[in-house]
Coordinates of C-alpha atoms in Angstrom, one line a residue:
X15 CA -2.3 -10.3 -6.4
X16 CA -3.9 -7.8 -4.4
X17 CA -7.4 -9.0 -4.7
X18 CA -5.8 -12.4 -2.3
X19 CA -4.2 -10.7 0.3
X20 CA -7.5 -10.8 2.8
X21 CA -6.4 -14.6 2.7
X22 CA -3.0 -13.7 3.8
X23 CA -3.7 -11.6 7.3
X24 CA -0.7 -12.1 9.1
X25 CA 2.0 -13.7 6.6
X26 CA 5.1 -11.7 5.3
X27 CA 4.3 -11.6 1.8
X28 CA 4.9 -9.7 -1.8
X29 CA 1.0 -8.3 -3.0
X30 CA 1.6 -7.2 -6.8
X31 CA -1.1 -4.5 -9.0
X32 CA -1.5 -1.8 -10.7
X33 CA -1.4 1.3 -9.1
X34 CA -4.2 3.3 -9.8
X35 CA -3.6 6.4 -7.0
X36 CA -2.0 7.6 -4.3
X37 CA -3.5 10.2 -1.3
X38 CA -2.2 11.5 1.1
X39 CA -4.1 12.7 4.0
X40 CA -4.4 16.0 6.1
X41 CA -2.1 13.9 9.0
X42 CA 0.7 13.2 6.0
X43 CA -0.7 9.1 5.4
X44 CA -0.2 8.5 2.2
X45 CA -2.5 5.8 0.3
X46 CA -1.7 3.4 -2.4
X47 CA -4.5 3.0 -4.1
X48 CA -4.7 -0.3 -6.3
X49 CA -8.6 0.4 -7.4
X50 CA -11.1 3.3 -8.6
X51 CA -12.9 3.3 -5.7
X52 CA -10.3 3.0 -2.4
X53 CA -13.8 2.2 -0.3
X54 CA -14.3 -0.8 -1.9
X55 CA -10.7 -2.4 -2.7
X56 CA -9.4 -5.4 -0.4
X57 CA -5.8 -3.7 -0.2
X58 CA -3.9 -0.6 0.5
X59 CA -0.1 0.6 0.8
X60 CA 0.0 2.8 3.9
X61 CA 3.3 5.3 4.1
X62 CA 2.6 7.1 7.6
X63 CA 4.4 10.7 7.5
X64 CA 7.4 9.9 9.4
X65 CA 8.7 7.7 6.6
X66 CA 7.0 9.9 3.0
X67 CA 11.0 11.0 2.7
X68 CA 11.9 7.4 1.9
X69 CA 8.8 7.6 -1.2
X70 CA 10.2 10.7 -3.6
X71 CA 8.7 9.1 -6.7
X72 CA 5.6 7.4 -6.0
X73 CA 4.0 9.7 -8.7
X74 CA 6.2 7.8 -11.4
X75 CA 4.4 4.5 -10.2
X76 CA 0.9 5.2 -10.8
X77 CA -0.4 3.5 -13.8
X78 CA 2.2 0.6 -13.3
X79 CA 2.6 -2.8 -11.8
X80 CA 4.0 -2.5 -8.4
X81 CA 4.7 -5.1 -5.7
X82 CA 4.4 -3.9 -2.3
X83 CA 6.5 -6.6 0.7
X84 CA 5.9 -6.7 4.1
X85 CA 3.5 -8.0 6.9
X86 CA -0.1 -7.9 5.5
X87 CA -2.8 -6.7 8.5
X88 CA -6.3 -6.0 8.5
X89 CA -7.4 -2.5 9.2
X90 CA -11.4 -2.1 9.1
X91 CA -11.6 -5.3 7.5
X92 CA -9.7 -4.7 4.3
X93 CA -5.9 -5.8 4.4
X94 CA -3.0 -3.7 4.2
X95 CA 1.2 -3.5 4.1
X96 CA 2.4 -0.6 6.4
X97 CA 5.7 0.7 4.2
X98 CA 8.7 1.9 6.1
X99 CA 11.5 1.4 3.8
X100 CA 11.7 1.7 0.0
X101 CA 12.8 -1.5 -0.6
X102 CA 9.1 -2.8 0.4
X103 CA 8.5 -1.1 -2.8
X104 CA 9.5 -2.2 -6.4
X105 CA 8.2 -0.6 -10.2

């Protein structure tokens, strides 16, 4: 589940929740948002613009269960998966 992915800084690993949101921001990053409040949630999804092509239908995830693969980091002290392909990305 998201909410243990802090515990997993480092490991390859599938992190699994309900997508609440996406944003994407003035430089093209687009957020995966798996709480209300993005400040306070331990995890995000991070699609940099170079890759968004790969992501068409993000929109048709929000409100489901999605698992997000790859190499969890920390940025600013909440983990994250850095997506590049769409096969780190399953609804």
């Amino acid at each position: 589940p998201y909410t243990e992915a802090l515990q997993h800084i480092g490991e390859y690993a599938w992190v699994t929740g309900t997508l609440i949101s996406t944003y994407v921001s003035k430089k093209g990053v687009t957020y995966l948002d798996f709480c209300a409040n993005y400040k306070s949630c331990p995890f995000s999804g991070v699609i940099f613009s170079d890759d968004s092509h790969s992501f068409p239908n993000l929109g048709a995830a929000i409100g489901h269960s999605v698992t997000v693969s790859g190499k969890i980091t920390s940025y600013q002290g909440k983990a994250e998966i850095i997506l590049q392909d769409p096969t780190q990305l399953k609804f």
